[in-house]
Amino acid sequence: MSGAGGLAWRALHALVRALLCLQRALLACLRGRAAAAAATSCALLAPAARALGFREARAAWRRRGPARGGAARGRQRWRADGRALRKLPVHVGLVVTEEEPSYADMASLVVWCMAVGISYVSVYDHNGIFKRNNSRLMDEILKQQQELLGLDCSKYAVEFANHDKTGQVLNCQSTLKVLSPEDGKADIVKAAQNFCQLVAQQQRTHSDLDVNMLDNLLSSTNGFPDPDLVLKFGPVDSTLGFLPWHIRLTEIISLPSHLNISYEDFFSALHHYAACEQRWGK
């Protein structure tokens, strides 16, 4: 019995050792597979992560322009772009039909307009948010002027069409007006009332009313030419009351959104305008 018991014990011991070796082998195999899977995942995800980071960095550069020494190259590029266009609009209207306008993105558009050589810029949203908060928009424009244009920022004027206080003007080369619905149809009604008063006072006759007379009576765009180009941002297929009298012959280009707008999108719209044939109503 003792010999048989010893033999059985040795057999059981050998079986346990074999099971332990098998367990260690399985664990090592599983760890190897996990490491390989992790390495494969990293290899697969790394290009996507790098691409995402590149896109984010590129988007930031496109919106804000190159940093430090690259800013000078950006200014030279924008000036060269403006000169390269077959025709450049004198007055551009930036019309936002979206519910939540972005001050930073609108400031970028204004500064780009100035940088390529556009003389007059009008900013409009149908809720009048920009006009009510014109000081906030002004601060963002001045900040981006300094960042993107550097010392050149002193060449550009910023004037707000706010009748309650004097507009802020730096040096008169490019000029900005911020408009709201009250500068559209309401301004036309006010101009008609003023003309009727002049007729009642016998200072004018009804035959004096023509296009030039109405232009002179409108206060919202005093000193501004009619817009050559309107860039409309948002899904609404309407300018929502933006200067209805002044855009009879205006080229209107629709863009999906002003949010995260890039310089390439902006310049593409200018290039489209430069290539279009305007028939002036004919």
mmCIF file of C-alpha atoms in Angstrom:
data_model
loop_
_atom_site.group_PDB
_atom_site.id
_atom_site.type_symbol
_atom_site.label_atom_id
_atom_site.label_comp_id
_atom_site.label_asym_id
_atom_site.label_seq_id
_atom_site.Cartn_x
_atom_site.Cartn_y
_atom_site.Cartn_z
ATOM 1 C CA MET A 1 0.000 0.000 0.000
ATOM 2 C CA SER A 2 2.741 2.456 0.929
ATOM 3 C CA GLY A 3 4.440 1.878 -2.447
ATOM 4 C CA ALA A 4 1.175 2.410 -4.313
ATOM 5 C CA GLY A 5 0.393 5.514 -2.236
ATOM 6 C CA GLY A 6 3.835 7.009 -2.956
ATOM 7 C CA LEU A 7 3.420 6.363 -6.663
ATOM 8 C CA ALA A 8 0.000 8.023 -6.640
ATOM 9 C CA TRP A 9 1.390 11.028 -4.757
ATOM 10 C CA ARG A 10 4.227 11.494 -7.255
ATOM 11 C CA ALA A 11 1.776 11.267 -10.149
ATOM 12 C CA LEU A 12 -0.498 13.876 -8.560
ATOM 13 C CA HIS A 13 2.487 16.169 -7.887
ATOM 14 C CA ALA A 14 3.600 15.868 -11.512
ATOM 15 C CA LEU A 15 0.073 16.672 -12.695
ATOM 16 C CA VAL A 16 -0.081 19.809 -10.512
ATOM 17 C CA ARG A 17 3.292 20.980 -11.828
ATOM 18 C CA ALA A 18 2.123 20.417 -15.398
ATOM 19 C CA LEU A 19 -1.039 22.414 -14.722
ATOM 20 C CA LEU A 20 0.990 25.272 -13.212
ATOM 21 C CA CYS A 21 3.298 25.342 -16.230
ATOM 22 C CA LEU A 22 0.274 25.377 -18.532
ATOM 23 C CA GLN A 23 -1.236 28.264 -16.530
ATOM 24 C CA ARG A 24 1.977 30.313 -16.783
ATOM 25 C CA ALA A 25 2.151 29.655 -20.506
ATOM 26 C CA LEU A 26 -1.453 30.760 -21.000
ATOM 27 C CA LEU A 27 -0.896 33.949 -18.964
ATOM 28 C CA ALA A 28 2.235 34.780 -20.945
ATOM 29 C CA CYS A 29 0.356 34.208 -24.188
ATOM 30 C CA LEU A 30 -2.514 36.440 -23.075
ATOM 31 C CA ARG A 31 -0.118 39.193 -21.979
ATOM 32 C CA GLY A 32 1.650 38.997 -25.320
ATOM 33 C CA ARG A 33 -1.604 39.251 -27.212
ATOM 34 C CA ALA A 34 -2.742 42.201 -25.085
ATOM 35 C CA ALA A 35 0.536 44.015 -25.710
ATOM 36 C CA ALA A 36 0.290 43.294 -29.418
ATOM 37 C CA ALA A 37 -3.302 44.529 -29.493
ATOM 38 C CA ALA A 38 -2.330 47.705 -27.641
ATOM 39 C CA ALA A 39 0.537 48.297 -30.036
ATOM 40 C CA THR A 40 -1.768 47.695 -32.999
ATOM 41 C CA SER A 41 -4.347 50.114 -31.555
ATOM 42 C CA CYS A 42 -1.694 52.781 -31.021
ATOM 43 C CA ALA A 43 -0.414 52.265 -34.536
ATOM 44 C CA LEU A 44 -3.926 52.604 -35.916
ATOM 45 C CA LEU A 45 -4.948 55.537 -33.748
ATOM 46 C CA ALA A 46 -1.712 57.536 -33.918
ATOM 47 C CA PRO A 47 -2.164 58.702 -37.532
ATOM 48 C CA ALA A 48 -5.741 59.730 -36.781
ATOM 49 C CA ALA A 49 -4.631 61.608 -33.669
ATOM 50 C CA ARG A 50 -1.834 63.301 -35.592
ATOM 51 C CA ALA A 51 -4.238 64.181 -38.391
ATOM 52 C CA LEU A 52 -6.758 65.578 -35.917
ATOM 53 C CA GLY A 53 -4.075 67.662 -34.234
ATOM 54 C CA PHE A 54 -2.856 68.863 -37.609
ATOM 55 C CA ARG A 55 -6.363 69.835 -38.682
ATOM 56 C CA GLU A 56 -6.956 71.711 -35.441
ATOM 57 C CA ALA A 57 -3.636 73.524 -35.731
ATOM 58 C CA ARG A 58 -4.254 74.287 -39.390
ATOM 59 C CA ALA A 59 -7.739 75.578 -38.620
ATOM 60 C CA ALA A 60 -6.328 77.854 -35.915
ATOM 61 C CA TRP A 61 -3.675 79.154 -38.320
ATOM 62 C CA ARG A 62 -6.200 79.686 -41.083
ATOM 63 C CA ARG A 63 -8.517 81.633 -38.794
ATOM 64 C CA ARG A 64 -5.955 83.652 -36.907
ATOM 65 C CA GLY A 65 -3.025 83.736 -39.305
ATOM 66 C CA PRO A 66 0.587 82.692 -38.658
ATOM 67 C CA ALA A 67 2.238 83.535 -35.384
ATOM 68 C CA ARG A 68 5.295 85.681 -34.674
ATOM 69 C CA GLY A 69 7.519 85.970 -37.744
ATOM 70 C CA GLY A 70 4.831 84.394 -39.914
ATOM 71 C CA ALA A 71 2.495 87.349 -39.280
ATOM 72 C CA ALA A 72 4.518 89.519 -41.661
ATOM 73 C CA ARG A 73 4.242 86.844 -44.333
ATOM 74 C CA GLY A 74 0.498 86.730 -43.692
ATOM 75 C CA ARG A 75 0.176 90.489 -44.207
ATOM 76 C CA GLN A 76 2.172 90.298 -47.427
ATOM 77 C CA ARG A 77 0.016 87.415 -48.628
ATOM 78 C CA TRP A 78 -3.255 89.238 -47.923
ATOM 79 C CA ARG A 79 -2.091 92.385 -49.714
ATOM 80 C CA ALA A 80 -0.894 90.300 -52.661
ATOM 81 C CA ASP A 81 -4.215 88.444 -52.755
ATOM 82 C CA GLY A 82 -6.133 91.714 -52.922
ATOM 83 C CA ARG A 83 -3.967 93.013 -55.764
ATOM 84 C CA ALA A 84 -4.257 89.724 -57.669
ATOM 85 C CA LEU A 85 -8.056 89.884 -57.943
ATOM 86 C CA ARG A 86 -9.446 91.163 -61.231
ATOM 87 C CA LYS A 87 -11.802 93.391 -59.279
ATOM 88 C CA LEU A 88 -12.068 94.091 -55.579
ATOM 89 C CA PRO A 89 -15.326 95.222 -53.969
ATOM 90 C CA VAL A 90 -15.246 98.716 -52.513
ATOM 91 C CA HIS A 91 -17.968 97.989 -49.959
ATOM 92 C CA VAL A 92 -18.618 94.528 -48.500
ATOM 93 C CA GLY A 93 -21.612 93.687 -46.314
ATOM 94 C CA LEU A 94 -21.183 90.855 -43.801
ATOM 95 C CA VAL A 95 -24.680 89.571 -43.012
ATOM 96 C CA VAL A 96 -25.187 86.971 -40.273
ATOM 97 C CA THR A 97 -28.529 85.139 -40.284
ATOM 98 C CA GLU A 98 -27.521 82.713 -37.525
ATOM 99 C CA GLU A 99 -28.984 83.058 -34.046
ATOM 100 C CA GLU A 100 -25.708 83.181 -32.086
ATOM 101 C CA PRO A 101 -23.119 85.426 -33.756
ATOM 102 C CA SER A 102 -19.440 85.042 -32.906
ATOM 103 C CA TYR A 103 -17.491 88.226 -32.131
ATOM 104 C CA ALA A 104 -14.114 86.581 -32.769
ATOM 105 C CA ASP A 105 -15.097 85.161 -36.152
ATOM 106 C CA MET A 106 -16.740 88.406 -37.268
ATOM 107 C CA ALA A 107 -13.637 90.336 -36.185
ATOM 108 C CA SER A 108 -11.513 87.995 -38.325
ATOM 109 C CA LEU A 109 -13.703 88.714 -41.353
ATOM 110 C CA VAL A 110 -13.506 92.473 -40.783
ATOM 111 C CA VAL A 111 -9.717 92.429 -40.417
ATOM 112 C CA TRP A 112 -9.319 90.278 -43.532
ATOM 113 C CA CYS A 113 -11.464 92.751 -45.467
ATOM 114 C CA MET A 114 -9.196 95.559 -44.333
ATOM 115 C CA ALA A 115 -6.032 93.574 -45.039
ATOM 116 C CA VAL A 116 -6.883 92.840 -48.686
ATOM 117 C CA GLY A 117 -7.771 96.482 -49.333
ATOM 118 C CA ILE A 118 -11.565 96.748 -49.056
ATOM 119 C CA SER A 119 -12.449 100.340 -48.164
ATOM 120 C CA TYR A 120 -15.882 99.950 -46.536
ATOM 121 C CA VAL A 121 -17.259 97.101 -44.429
ATOM 122 C CA SER A 122 -20.770 96.765 -43.009
ATOM 123 C CA VAL A 123 -21.600 94.214 -40.312
ATOM 124 C CA TYR A 124 -25.233 93.204 -39.839
ATOM 125 C CA ASP A 125 -27.260 90.679 -37.891
ATOM 126 C CA HIS A 126 -31.050 90.643 -37.852
ATOM 127 C CA ASN A 127 -31.235 90.712 -34.038
ATOM 128 C CA GLY A 128 -28.986 93.774 -33.720
ATOM 129 C CA ILE A 129 -26.628 91.933 -31.342
ATOM 130 C CA PHE A 130 -23.434 93.316 -32.854
ATOM 131 C CA LYS A 131 -24.730 96.886 -32.788
ATOM 132 C CA ARG A 132 -25.930 96.660 -29.186
ATOM 133 C CA ASN A 133 -22.555 95.264 -28.176
ATOM 134 C CA ASN A 134 -20.394 97.308 -30.547
ATOM 135 C CA SER A 135 -17.758 98.015 -27.889
ATOM 136 C CA ARG A 136 -17.180 94.273 -27.470
ATOM 137 C CA LEU A 137 -16.861 93.836 -31.223
ATOM 138 C CA MET A 138 -14.547 96.857 -31.353
ATOM 139 C CA ASP A 139 -12.265 95.352 -28.717
ATOM 140 C CA GLU A 140 -12.048 92.066 -30.617
ATOM 141 C CA ILE A 141 -11.317 93.838 -33.918
ATOM 142 C CA LEU A 142 -8.561 95.965 -32.372
ATOM 143 C CA LYS A 143 -7.069 92.862 -30.743
ATOM 144 C CA GLN A 144 -6.990 90.972 -34.025
ATOM 145 C CA GLN A 145 -5.719 94.019 -35.897
ATOM 146 C CA GLN A 146 -2.722 94.030 -33.581
ATOM 147 C CA GLU A 147 -2.223 90.263 -33.835
ATOM 148 C CA LEU A 148 -2.673 89.909 -37.591
ATOM 149 C CA LEU A 149 -1.596 93.281 -38.944
ATOM 150 C CA GLY A 150 0.963 94.333 -36.346
ATOM 151 C CA LEU A 151 2.170 97.877 -36.886
ATOM 152 C CA ASP A 152 -0.080 98.102 -39.951
ATOM 153 C CA CYS A 153 -3.166 98.236 -37.724
ATOM 154 C CA SER A 154 -2.860 102.008 -37.401
ATOM 155 C CA LYS A 155 -3.706 102.331 -41.099
ATOM 156 C CA TYR A 156 -7.261 101.139 -40.660
ATOM 157 C CA ALA A 157 -10.311 103.005 -39.409
ATOM 158 C CA VAL A 158 -13.064 101.559 -37.272
ATOM 159 C CA GLU A 159 -16.255 103.600 -37.241
ATOM 160 C CA PHE A 160 -19.536 102.399 -35.768
ATOM 161 C CA ALA A 161 -22.888 103.572 -37.108
ATOM 162 C CA ASN A 162 -24.134 104.329 -33.616
ATOM 163 C CA HIS A 163 -26.060 107.561 -33.542
ATOM 164 C CA ASP A 164 -25.808 107.807 -29.751
ATOM 165 C CA LYS A 165 -22.074 108.443 -29.709
ATOM 166 C CA THR A 166 -19.287 109.378 -32.054
ATOM 167 C CA GLY A 167 -17.669 106.541 -33.969
ATOM 168 C CA GLN A 168 -14.084 105.627 -33.177
ATOM 169 C CA VAL A 169 -11.732 106.407 -36.043
ATOM 170 C CA LEU A 170 -8.015 105.600 -36.161
ATOM 171 C CA ASN A 171 -6.897 106.643 -39.648
ATOM 172 C CA CYS A 172 -9.362 106.786 -42.495
ATOM 173 C CA GLN A 173 -8.465 104.093 -45.020
ATOM 174 C CA SER A 174 -10.893 101.286 -44.240
ATOM 175 C CA THR A 175 -14.127 102.093 -42.420
ATOM 176 C CA LEU A 176 -16.577 99.841 -40.611
ATOM 177 C CA LYS A 177 -20.236 100.356 -39.809
ATOM 178 C CA VAL A 178 -22.278 98.037 -37.636
ATOM 179 C CA LEU A 179 -25.922 97.979 -38.674
ATOM 180 C CA SER A 180 -29.178 96.523 -37.401
ATOM 181 C CA PRO A 181 -32.737 96.266 -38.807
ATOM 182 C CA GLU A 182 -33.445 99.849 -37.717
ATOM 183 C CA ASP A 183 -30.920 100.971 -40.345
ATOM 184 C CA GLY A 184 -32.913 99.251 -43.105
ATOM 185 C CA LYS A 185 -36.662 99.633 -43.626
ATOM 186 C CA ALA A 186 -37.033 101.924 -40.612
ATOM 187 C CA ASP A 187 -34.443 104.288 -42.092
ATOM 188 C CA ILE A 188 -36.381 104.394 -45.378
ATOM 189 C CA VAL A 189 -39.589 105.251 -43.507
ATOM 190 C CA LYS A 190 -37.776 108.002 -41.615
ATOM 191 C CA ALA A 191 -36.334 109.385 -44.873
ATOM 192 C CA ALA A 192 -39.838 109.434 -46.421
ATOM 193 C CA GLN A 193 -41.201 111.305 -43.406
ATOM 194 C CA ASN A 194 -38.396 113.855 -43.626
ATOM 195 C CA PHE A 195 -39.081 114.398 -47.320
ATOM 196 C CA CYS A 196 -42.814 114.874 -46.657
ATOM 197 C CA GLN A 197 -41.951 117.494 -44.049
ATOM 198 C CA LEU A 198 -39.763 119.309 -46.559
ATOM 199 C CA VAL A 199 -42.641 119.294 -49.065
ATOM 200 C CA ALA A 200 -45.074 120.513 -46.383
ATOM 201 C CA GLN A 201 -42.675 123.340 -45.570
ATOM 202 C CA GLN A 202 -42.457 124.111 -49.305
ATOM 203 C CA GLN A 203 -38.706 123.537 -49.269
ATOM 204 C CA ARG A 204 -39.140 120.705 -51.786
ATOM 205 C CA THR A 205 -41.730 119.570 -54.307
ATOM 206 C CA HIS A 206 -42.868 116.032 -54.948
ATOM 207 C CA SER A 207 -41.016 116.065 -58.295
ATOM 208 C CA ASP A 208 -37.703 116.490 -56.457
ATOM 209 C CA LEU A 209 -37.836 112.934 -55.144
ATOM 210 C CA ASP A 210 -35.401 110.711 -57.042
ATOM 211 C CA VAL A 211 -32.717 108.125 -56.274
ATOM 212 C CA ASN A 212 -30.088 110.691 -55.324
ATOM 213 C CA MET A 213 -32.493 112.575 -53.082
ATOM 214 C CA LEU A 214 -33.453 109.411 -51.200
ATOM 215 C CA ASP A 215 -29.791 108.429 -50.869
ATOM 216 C CA ASN A 216 -29.065 111.800 -49.275
ATOM 217 C CA LEU A 217 -31.972 111.444 -46.854
ATOM 218 C CA LEU A 218 -30.901 108.004 -45.616
ATOM 219 C CA SER A 219 -28.743 108.363 -42.519
ATOM 220 C CA SER A 220 -27.628 104.773 -41.905
ATOM 221 C CA THR A 221 -25.140 104.728 -44.801
ATOM 222 C CA ASN A 222 -24.245 108.394 -45.009
ATOM 223 C CA GLY A 223 -20.865 108.595 -46.761
ATOM 224 C CA PHE A 224 -20.941 104.914 -47.730
ATOM 225 C CA PRO A 225 -21.353 103.700 -51.323
ATOM 226 C CA ASP A 226 -23.833 100.919 -52.033
ATOM 227 C CA PRO A 227 -22.435 97.443 -51.249
ATOM 228 C CA ASP A 228 -20.768 95.742 -54.191
ATOM 229 C CA LEU A 229 -20.797 92.398 -52.421
ATOM 230 C CA VAL A 230 -22.768 90.847 -49.562
ATOM 231 C CA LEU A 231 -21.450 87.729 -47.847
ATOM 232 C CA LYS A 232 -24.455 86.091 -46.186
ATOM 233 C CA PHE A 233 -23.759 83.526 -43.479
ATOM 234 C CA GLY A 234 -26.263 80.926 -42.329
ATOM 235 C CA PRO A 235 -29.024 78.641 -43.618
ATOM 236 C CA VAL A 236 -31.669 81.354 -44.086
ATOM 237 C CA ASP A 237 -32.173 82.189 -47.756
ATOM 238 C CA SER A 238 -32.688 85.901 -47.086
ATOM 239 C CA THR A 239 -30.701 88.976 -46.096
ATOM 240 C CA LEU A 240 -33.311 89.608 -43.363
ATOM 241 C CA GLY A 241 -33.701 93.343 -43.881
ATOM 242 C CA PHE A 242 -30.097 94.318 -44.608
ATOM 243 C CA LEU A 243 -30.165 97.704 -46.417
ATOM 244 C CA PRO A 244 -33.039 96.837 -48.812
ATOM 245 C CA TRP A 245 -32.666 100.118 -50.747
ATOM 246 C CA HIS A 246 -28.911 99.789 -51.267
ATOM 247 C CA ILE A 247 -28.546 96.213 -52.557
ATOM 248 C CA ARG A 248 -30.468 96.548 -55.816
ATOM 249 C CA LEU A 249 -27.334 95.744 -57.827
ATOM 250 C CA THR A 250 -25.340 93.940 -55.137
ATOM 251 C CA GLU A 251 -23.769 90.533 -55.721
ATOM 252 C CA ILE A 252 -24.849 88.189 -52.896
ATOM 253 C CA ILE A 253 -22.786 85.097 -52.023
ATOM 254 C CA SER A 254 -24.083 82.641 -49.426
ATOM 255 C CA LEU A 255 -21.772 80.747 -47.076
ATOM 256 C CA PRO A 256 -22.899 78.014 -44.635
ATOM 257 C CA SER A 257 -21.728 79.757 -41.468
ATOM 258 C CA HIS A 258 -19.428 82.456 -40.141
ATOM 259 C CA LEU A 259 -18.443 80.198 -37.240
ATOM 260 C CA ASN A 260 -14.849 78.949 -37.587
ATOM 261 C CA ILE A 261 -14.645 80.611 -40.998
ATOM 262 C CA SER A 262 -11.234 80.311 -42.633
ATOM 263 C CA TYR A 263 -9.351 82.869 -44.685
ATOM 264 C CA GLU A 264 -9.472 80.431 -47.612
ATOM 265 C CA ASP A 265 -13.289 80.415 -47.491
ATOM 266 C CA PHE A 266 -13.338 84.212 -47.341
ATOM 267 C CA PHE A 267 -10.892 84.663 -50.216
ATOM 268 C CA SER A 268 -12.719 82.042 -52.292
ATOM 269 C CA ALA A 269 -15.863 84.203 -52.037
ATOM 270 C CA LEU A 270 -13.884 87.270 -53.161
ATOM 271 C CA HIS A 271 -12.473 85.275 -56.067
ATOM 272 C CA HIS A 272 -15.990 84.207 -57.047
ATOM 273 C CA TYR A 273 -17.096 87.860 -56.997
ATOM 274 C CA ALA A 274 -14.112 88.921 -59.085
ATOM 275 C CA ALA A 275 -14.966 86.306 -61.732
ATOM 276 C CA CYS A 276 -18.694 87.066 -61.965
ATOM 277 C CA GLU A 277 -20.140 89.260 -64.722
ATOM 278 C CA GLN A 278 -22.417 91.977 -63.384
ATOM 279 C CA ARG A 279 -25.046 93.123 -65.855
ATOM 280 C CA TRP A 280 -26.372 95.957 -63.667
ATOM 281 C CA GLY A 281 -29.976 94.854 -64.106
ATOM 282 C CA LYS A 282 -29.767 94.443 -67.900
#
